[in-house]
mmCIF file of C-alpha atoms and ligand atoms in Angstrom:
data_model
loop_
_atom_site.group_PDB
_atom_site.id
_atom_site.type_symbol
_atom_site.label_atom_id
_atom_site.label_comp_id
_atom_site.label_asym_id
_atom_site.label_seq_id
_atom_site.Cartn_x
_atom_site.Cartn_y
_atom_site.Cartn_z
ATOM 1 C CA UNK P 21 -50.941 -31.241 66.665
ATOM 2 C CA UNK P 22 -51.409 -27.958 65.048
ATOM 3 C CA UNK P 23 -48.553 -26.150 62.846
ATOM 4 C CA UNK P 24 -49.093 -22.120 62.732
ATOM 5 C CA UNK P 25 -46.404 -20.717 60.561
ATOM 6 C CA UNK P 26 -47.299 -17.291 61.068
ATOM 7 C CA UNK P 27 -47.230 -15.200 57.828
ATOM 8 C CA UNK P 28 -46.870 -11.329 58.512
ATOM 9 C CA UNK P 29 -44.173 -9.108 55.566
ATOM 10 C CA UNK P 30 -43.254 -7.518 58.872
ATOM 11 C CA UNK P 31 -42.081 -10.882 59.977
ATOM 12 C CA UNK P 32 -40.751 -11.702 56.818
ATOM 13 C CA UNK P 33 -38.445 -8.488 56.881
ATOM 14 C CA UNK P 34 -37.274 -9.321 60.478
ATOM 15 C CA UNK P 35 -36.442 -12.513 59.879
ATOM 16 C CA UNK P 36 -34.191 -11.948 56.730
ATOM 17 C CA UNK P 37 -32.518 -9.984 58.870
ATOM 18 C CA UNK P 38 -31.874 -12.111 61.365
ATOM 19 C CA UNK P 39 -30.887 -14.887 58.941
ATOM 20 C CA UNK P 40 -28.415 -12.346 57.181
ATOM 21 C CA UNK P 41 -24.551 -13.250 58.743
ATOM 22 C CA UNK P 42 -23.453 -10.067 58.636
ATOM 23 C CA UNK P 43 -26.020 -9.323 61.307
ATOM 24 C CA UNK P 44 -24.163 -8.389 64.614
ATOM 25 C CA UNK P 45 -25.298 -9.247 67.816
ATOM 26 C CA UNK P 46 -27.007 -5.958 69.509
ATOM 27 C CA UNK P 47 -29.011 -5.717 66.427
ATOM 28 C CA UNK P 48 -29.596 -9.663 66.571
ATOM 29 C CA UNK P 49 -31.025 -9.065 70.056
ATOM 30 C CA UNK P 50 -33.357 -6.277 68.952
ATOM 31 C CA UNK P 51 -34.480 -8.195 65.949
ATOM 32 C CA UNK P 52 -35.377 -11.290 68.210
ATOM 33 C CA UNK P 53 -37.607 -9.244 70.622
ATOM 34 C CA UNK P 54 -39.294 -7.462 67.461
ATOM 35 C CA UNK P 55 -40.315 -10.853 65.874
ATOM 36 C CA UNK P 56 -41.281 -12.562 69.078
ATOM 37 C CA UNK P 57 -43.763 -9.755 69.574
ATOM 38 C CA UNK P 58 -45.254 -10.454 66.733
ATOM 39 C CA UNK P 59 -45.026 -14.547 66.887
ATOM 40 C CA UNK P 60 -46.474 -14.044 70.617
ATOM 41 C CA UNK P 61 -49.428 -11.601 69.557
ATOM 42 C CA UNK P 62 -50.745 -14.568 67.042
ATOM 43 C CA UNK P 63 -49.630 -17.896 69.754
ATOM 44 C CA UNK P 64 -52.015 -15.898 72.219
ATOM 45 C CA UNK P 65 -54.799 -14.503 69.620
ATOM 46 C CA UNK P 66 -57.343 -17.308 70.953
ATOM 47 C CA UNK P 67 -56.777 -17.221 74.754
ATOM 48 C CA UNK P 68 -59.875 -16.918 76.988
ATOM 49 C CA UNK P 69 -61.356 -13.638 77.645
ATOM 50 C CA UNK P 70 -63.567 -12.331 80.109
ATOM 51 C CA UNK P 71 -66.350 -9.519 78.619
ATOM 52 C CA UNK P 72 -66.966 -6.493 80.948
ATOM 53 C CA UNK P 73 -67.138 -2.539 81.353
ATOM 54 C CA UNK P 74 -63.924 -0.438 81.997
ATOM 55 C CA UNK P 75 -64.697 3.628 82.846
ATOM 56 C CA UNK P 76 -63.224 5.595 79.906
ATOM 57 C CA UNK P 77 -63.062 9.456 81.082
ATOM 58 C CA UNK P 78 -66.135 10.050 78.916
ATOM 59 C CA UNK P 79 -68.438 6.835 79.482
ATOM 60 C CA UNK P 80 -68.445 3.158 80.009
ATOM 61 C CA UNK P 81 -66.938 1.212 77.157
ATOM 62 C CA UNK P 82 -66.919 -2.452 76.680
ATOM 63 C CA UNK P 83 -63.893 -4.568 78.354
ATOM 64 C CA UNK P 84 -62.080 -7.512 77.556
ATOM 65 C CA UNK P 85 -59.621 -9.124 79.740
ATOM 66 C CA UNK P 86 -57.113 -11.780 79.693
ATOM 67 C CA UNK P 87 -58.980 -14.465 81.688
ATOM 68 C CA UNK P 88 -56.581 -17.576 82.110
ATOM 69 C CA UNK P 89 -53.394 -18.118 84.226
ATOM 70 C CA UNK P 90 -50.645 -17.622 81.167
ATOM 71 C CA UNK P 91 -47.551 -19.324 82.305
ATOM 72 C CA UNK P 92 -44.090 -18.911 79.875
ATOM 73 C CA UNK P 93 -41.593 -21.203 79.833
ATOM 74 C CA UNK P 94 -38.173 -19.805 78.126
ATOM 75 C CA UNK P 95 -35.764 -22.649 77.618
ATOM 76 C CA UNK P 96 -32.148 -21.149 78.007
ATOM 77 C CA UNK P 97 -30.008 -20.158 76.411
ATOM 78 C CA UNK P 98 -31.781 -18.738 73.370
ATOM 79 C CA UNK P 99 -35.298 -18.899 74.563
ATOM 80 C CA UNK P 100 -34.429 -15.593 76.571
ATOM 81 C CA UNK P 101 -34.380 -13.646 73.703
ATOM 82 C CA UNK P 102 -38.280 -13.708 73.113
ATOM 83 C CA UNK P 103 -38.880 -13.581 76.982
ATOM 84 C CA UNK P 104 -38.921 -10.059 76.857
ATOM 85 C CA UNK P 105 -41.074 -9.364 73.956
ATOM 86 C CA UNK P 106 -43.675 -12.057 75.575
ATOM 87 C CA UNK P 107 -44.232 -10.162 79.131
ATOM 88 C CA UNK P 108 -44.240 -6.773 77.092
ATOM 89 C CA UNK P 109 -47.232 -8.025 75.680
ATOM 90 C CA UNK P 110 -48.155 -10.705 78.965
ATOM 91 C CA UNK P 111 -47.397 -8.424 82.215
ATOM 92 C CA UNK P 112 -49.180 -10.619 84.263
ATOM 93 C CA UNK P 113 -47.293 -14.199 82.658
ATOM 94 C CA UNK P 114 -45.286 -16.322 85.728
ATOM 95 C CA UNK P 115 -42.225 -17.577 84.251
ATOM 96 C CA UNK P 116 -40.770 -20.511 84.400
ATOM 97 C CA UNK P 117 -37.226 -21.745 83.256
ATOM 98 C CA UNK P 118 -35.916 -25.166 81.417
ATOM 99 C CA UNK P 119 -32.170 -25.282 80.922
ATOM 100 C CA UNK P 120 -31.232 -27.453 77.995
ATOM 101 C CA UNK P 121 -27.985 -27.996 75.808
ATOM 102 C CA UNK P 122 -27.637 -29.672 73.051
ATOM 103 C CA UNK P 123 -24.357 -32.405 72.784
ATOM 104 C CA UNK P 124 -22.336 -30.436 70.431
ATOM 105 C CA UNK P 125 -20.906 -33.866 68.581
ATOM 106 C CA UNK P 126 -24.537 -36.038 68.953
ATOM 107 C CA UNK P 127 -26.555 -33.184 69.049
ATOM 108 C CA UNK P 128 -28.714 -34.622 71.877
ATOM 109 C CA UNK P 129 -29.886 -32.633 74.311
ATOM 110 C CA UNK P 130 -29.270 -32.619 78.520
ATOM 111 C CA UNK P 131 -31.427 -30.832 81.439
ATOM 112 C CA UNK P 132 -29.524 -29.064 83.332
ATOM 113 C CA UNK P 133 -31.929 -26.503 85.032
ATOM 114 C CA UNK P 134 -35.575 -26.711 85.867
ATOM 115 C CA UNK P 135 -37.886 -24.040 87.523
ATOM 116 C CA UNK P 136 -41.232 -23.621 86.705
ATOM 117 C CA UNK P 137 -44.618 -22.241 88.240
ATOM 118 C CA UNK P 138 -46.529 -24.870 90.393
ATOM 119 C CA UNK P 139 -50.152 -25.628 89.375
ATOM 120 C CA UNK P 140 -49.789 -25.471 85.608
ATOM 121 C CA UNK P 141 -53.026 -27.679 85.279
ATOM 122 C CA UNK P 142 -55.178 -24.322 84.281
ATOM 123 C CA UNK P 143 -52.682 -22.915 83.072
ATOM 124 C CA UNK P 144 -51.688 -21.615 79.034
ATOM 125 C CA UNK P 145 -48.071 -22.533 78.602
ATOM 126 C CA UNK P 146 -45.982 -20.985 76.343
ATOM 127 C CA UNK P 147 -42.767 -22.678 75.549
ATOM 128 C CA UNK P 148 -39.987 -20.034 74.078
ATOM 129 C CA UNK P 149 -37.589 -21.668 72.108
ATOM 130 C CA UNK P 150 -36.516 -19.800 69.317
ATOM 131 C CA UNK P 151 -35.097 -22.739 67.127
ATOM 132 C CA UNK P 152 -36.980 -26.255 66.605
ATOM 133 C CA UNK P 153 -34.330 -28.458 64.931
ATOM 134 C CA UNK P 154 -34.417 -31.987 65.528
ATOM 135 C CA UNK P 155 -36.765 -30.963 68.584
ATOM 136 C CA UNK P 156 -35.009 -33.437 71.017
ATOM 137 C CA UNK P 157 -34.770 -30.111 73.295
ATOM 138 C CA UNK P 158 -38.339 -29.503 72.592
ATOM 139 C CA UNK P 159 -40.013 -32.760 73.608
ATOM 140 C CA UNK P 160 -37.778 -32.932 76.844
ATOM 141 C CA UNK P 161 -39.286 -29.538 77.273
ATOM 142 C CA UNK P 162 -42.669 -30.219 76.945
ATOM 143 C CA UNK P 163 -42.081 -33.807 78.706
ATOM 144 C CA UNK P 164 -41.659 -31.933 81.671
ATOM 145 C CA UNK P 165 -43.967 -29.591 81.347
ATOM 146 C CA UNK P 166 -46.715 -31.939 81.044
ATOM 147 C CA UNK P 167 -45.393 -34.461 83.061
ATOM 148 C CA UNK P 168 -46.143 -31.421 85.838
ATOM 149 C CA UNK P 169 -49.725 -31.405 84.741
ATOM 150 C CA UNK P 170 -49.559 -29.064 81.900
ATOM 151 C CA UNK P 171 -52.709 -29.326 79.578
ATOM 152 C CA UNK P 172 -52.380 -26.624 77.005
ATOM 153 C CA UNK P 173 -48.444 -26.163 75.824
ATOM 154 C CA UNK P 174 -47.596 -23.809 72.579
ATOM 155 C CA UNK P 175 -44.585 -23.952 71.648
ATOM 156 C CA UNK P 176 -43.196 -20.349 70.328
ATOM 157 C CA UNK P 177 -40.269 -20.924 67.829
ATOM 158 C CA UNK P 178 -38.536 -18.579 64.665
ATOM 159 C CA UNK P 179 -37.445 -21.000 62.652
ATOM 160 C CA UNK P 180 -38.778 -24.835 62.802
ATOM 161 C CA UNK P 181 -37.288 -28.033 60.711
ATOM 162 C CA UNK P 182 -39.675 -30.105 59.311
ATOM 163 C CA UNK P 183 -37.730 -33.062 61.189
ATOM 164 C CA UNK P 184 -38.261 -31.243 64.562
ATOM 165 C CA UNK P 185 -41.777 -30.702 63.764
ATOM 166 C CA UNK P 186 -42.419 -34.721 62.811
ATOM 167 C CA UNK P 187 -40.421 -35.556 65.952
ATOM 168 C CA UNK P 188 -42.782 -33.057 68.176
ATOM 169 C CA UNK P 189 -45.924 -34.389 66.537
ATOM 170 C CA UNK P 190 -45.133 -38.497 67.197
ATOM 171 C CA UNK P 191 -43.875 -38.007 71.197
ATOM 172 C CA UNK P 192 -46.189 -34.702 71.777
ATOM 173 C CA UNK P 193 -49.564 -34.851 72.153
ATOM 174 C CA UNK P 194 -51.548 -31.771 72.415
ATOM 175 C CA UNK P 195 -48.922 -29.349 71.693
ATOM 176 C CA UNK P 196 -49.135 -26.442 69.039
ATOM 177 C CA UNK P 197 -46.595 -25.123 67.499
ATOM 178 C CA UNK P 198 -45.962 -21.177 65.983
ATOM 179 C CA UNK P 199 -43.183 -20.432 63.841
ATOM 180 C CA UNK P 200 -41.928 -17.557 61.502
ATOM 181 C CA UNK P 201 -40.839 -20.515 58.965
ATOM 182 C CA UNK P 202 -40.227 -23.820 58.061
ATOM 183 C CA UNK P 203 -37.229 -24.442 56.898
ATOM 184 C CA UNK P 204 -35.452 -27.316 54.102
ATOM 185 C CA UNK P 205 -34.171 -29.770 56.616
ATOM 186 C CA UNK P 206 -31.481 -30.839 58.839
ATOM 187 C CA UNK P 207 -27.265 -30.459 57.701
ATOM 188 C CA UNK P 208 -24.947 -32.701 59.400
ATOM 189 C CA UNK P 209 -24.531 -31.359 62.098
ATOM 190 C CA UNK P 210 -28.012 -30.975 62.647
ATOM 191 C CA UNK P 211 -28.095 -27.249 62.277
ATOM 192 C CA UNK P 212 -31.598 -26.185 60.690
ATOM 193 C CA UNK P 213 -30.809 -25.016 56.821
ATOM 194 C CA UNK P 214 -30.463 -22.225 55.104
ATOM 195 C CA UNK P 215 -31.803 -21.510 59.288
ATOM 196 C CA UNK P 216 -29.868 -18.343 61.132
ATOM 197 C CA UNK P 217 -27.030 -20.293 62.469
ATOM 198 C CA UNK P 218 -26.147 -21.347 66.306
ATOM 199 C CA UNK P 219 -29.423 -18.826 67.803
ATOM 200 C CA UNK P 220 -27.578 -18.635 71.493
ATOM 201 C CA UNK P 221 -24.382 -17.724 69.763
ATOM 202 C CA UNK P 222 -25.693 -14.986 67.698
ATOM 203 C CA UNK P 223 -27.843 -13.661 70.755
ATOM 204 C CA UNK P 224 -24.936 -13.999 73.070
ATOM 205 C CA UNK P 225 -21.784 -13.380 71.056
ATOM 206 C CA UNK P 226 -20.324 -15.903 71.929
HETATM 207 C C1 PRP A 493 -30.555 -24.579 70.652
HETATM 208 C C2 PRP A 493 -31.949 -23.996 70.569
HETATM 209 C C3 PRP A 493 -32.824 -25.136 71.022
HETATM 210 C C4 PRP A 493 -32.062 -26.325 70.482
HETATM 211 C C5 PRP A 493 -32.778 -26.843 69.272
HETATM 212 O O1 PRP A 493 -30.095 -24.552 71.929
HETATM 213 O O2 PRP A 493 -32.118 -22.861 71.352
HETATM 214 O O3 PRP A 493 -32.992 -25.212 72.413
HETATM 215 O O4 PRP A 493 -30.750 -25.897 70.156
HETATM 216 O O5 PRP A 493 -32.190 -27.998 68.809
HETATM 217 P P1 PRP A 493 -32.937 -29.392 68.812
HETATM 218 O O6 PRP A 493 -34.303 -29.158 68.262
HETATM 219 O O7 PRP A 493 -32.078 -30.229 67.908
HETATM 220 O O8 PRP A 493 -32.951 -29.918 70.213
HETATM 221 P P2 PRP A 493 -28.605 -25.039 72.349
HETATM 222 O O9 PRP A 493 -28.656 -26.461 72.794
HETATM 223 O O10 PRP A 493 -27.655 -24.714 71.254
HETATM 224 O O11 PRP A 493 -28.309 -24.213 73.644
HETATM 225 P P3 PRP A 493 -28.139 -22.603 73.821
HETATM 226 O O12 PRP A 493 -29.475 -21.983 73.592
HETATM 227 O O13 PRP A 493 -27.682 -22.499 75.238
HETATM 228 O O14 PRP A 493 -27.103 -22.128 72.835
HETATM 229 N N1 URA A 494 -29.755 -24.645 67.449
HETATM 230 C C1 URA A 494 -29.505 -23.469 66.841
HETATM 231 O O1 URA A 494 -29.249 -22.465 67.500
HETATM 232 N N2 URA A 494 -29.523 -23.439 65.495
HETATM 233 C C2 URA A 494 -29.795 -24.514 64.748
HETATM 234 O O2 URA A 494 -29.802 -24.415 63.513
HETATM 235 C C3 URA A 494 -30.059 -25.728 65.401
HETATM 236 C C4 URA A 494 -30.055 -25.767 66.756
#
């Protein structure tokens, strides 16, 4: 299972920014969407294309066009915040939603919503899940997802933990993941460290 941790100083910028605690929330939410666009622009750089013409006013000009059924898959809360920046740059995407929480005290995480696009078998799935901690919530995820005939999952995150990453990689098959960072590890409480803190929360304000 591939790891991408995409290296951009754009990206780099963005994300101290988001890490930074005196970050409020409506600039939290911009931030997200600005570094998803740029974590979704590299997830997608080797989907299929089709070659053809397109009319410019002046002539006909070589065309490329997306050529594969892209499917993303936001997991709530947090994943919401880079659903935007994704069908900026994927119009055409379906969307499909996974509802997971993690225990606050065991840090496990429960289902609690499930709505995705039929026929993913042909399908590019993007998973949007902006933190990969001890990826519990991203292997029930992806579980799912392939467990509906999924082939091709990514996984879009901001910040991974090398224990989510290890967990994704020994019950994932298949799955590639693209991150801004890796991070030290784990605390506790299983919060990803130094990390940005609780991701929903900061999106959310709550
Ligand atoms: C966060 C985050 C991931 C999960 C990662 O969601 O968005 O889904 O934790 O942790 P894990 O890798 O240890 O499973 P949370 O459960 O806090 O829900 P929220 O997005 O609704 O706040
Ligand atoms: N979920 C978050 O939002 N942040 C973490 O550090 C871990 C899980």
């Amino acid at each position: 299972m591939a790891l991408h941790v995409v290296d951009h100083p754009l990206l780099r910028d963005i994300l101290t920014r988001l890490r930074d605690r005196a970050t409020p929330c409506d600039d939290f939410r911009i931030l997200s969407n600005r570094i998803s666009l740029l974590l979704v622009a590299e997830a997608t750089r080797d989907i299929p294309t089709v070659a053809g013409t397109v009319e410019t006013p002046l002539a006909t000009a070589d065309a490329s066009r997306v050529a594969v059924r892209v499917v993303a898959v936001p997991v709530l809360r947090a994943g919401l915040g880079m659903l935007g920046a994704f069908l900026d740059l994927v119009p055409s995407a379906h969307v499909g939603y996974f509802g997971l929480e993690r225990d606050e005290t065991t840090a496990v995480a429960r289902r609690y919503y499930e709505k995705v696009p039929k026929n993913l078998q042909d399908a590019v799935v993007f998973l949007l899940d902006p933190m990969l901690a001890t990826g519990g919530s991203a292997a029930m995820a992806v579980e799912g997802l392939q467990g509906m005939g999924a082939r091709r999952v990514r996984l879009v995150s901001i910040v991974a933990a090398p224990e989510g990453v290890r967990h994704l990689q020994a019950c994932a098959q298949d799955v590639e993941i693209y991150t801004a960072a890796l991070d030290r590890g784990l605390d506790e409480r299983k919060y990803i460290v130094p990390g940005l803190g609780d991701f929903g929360d900061r999106l959310y304000g709550t």
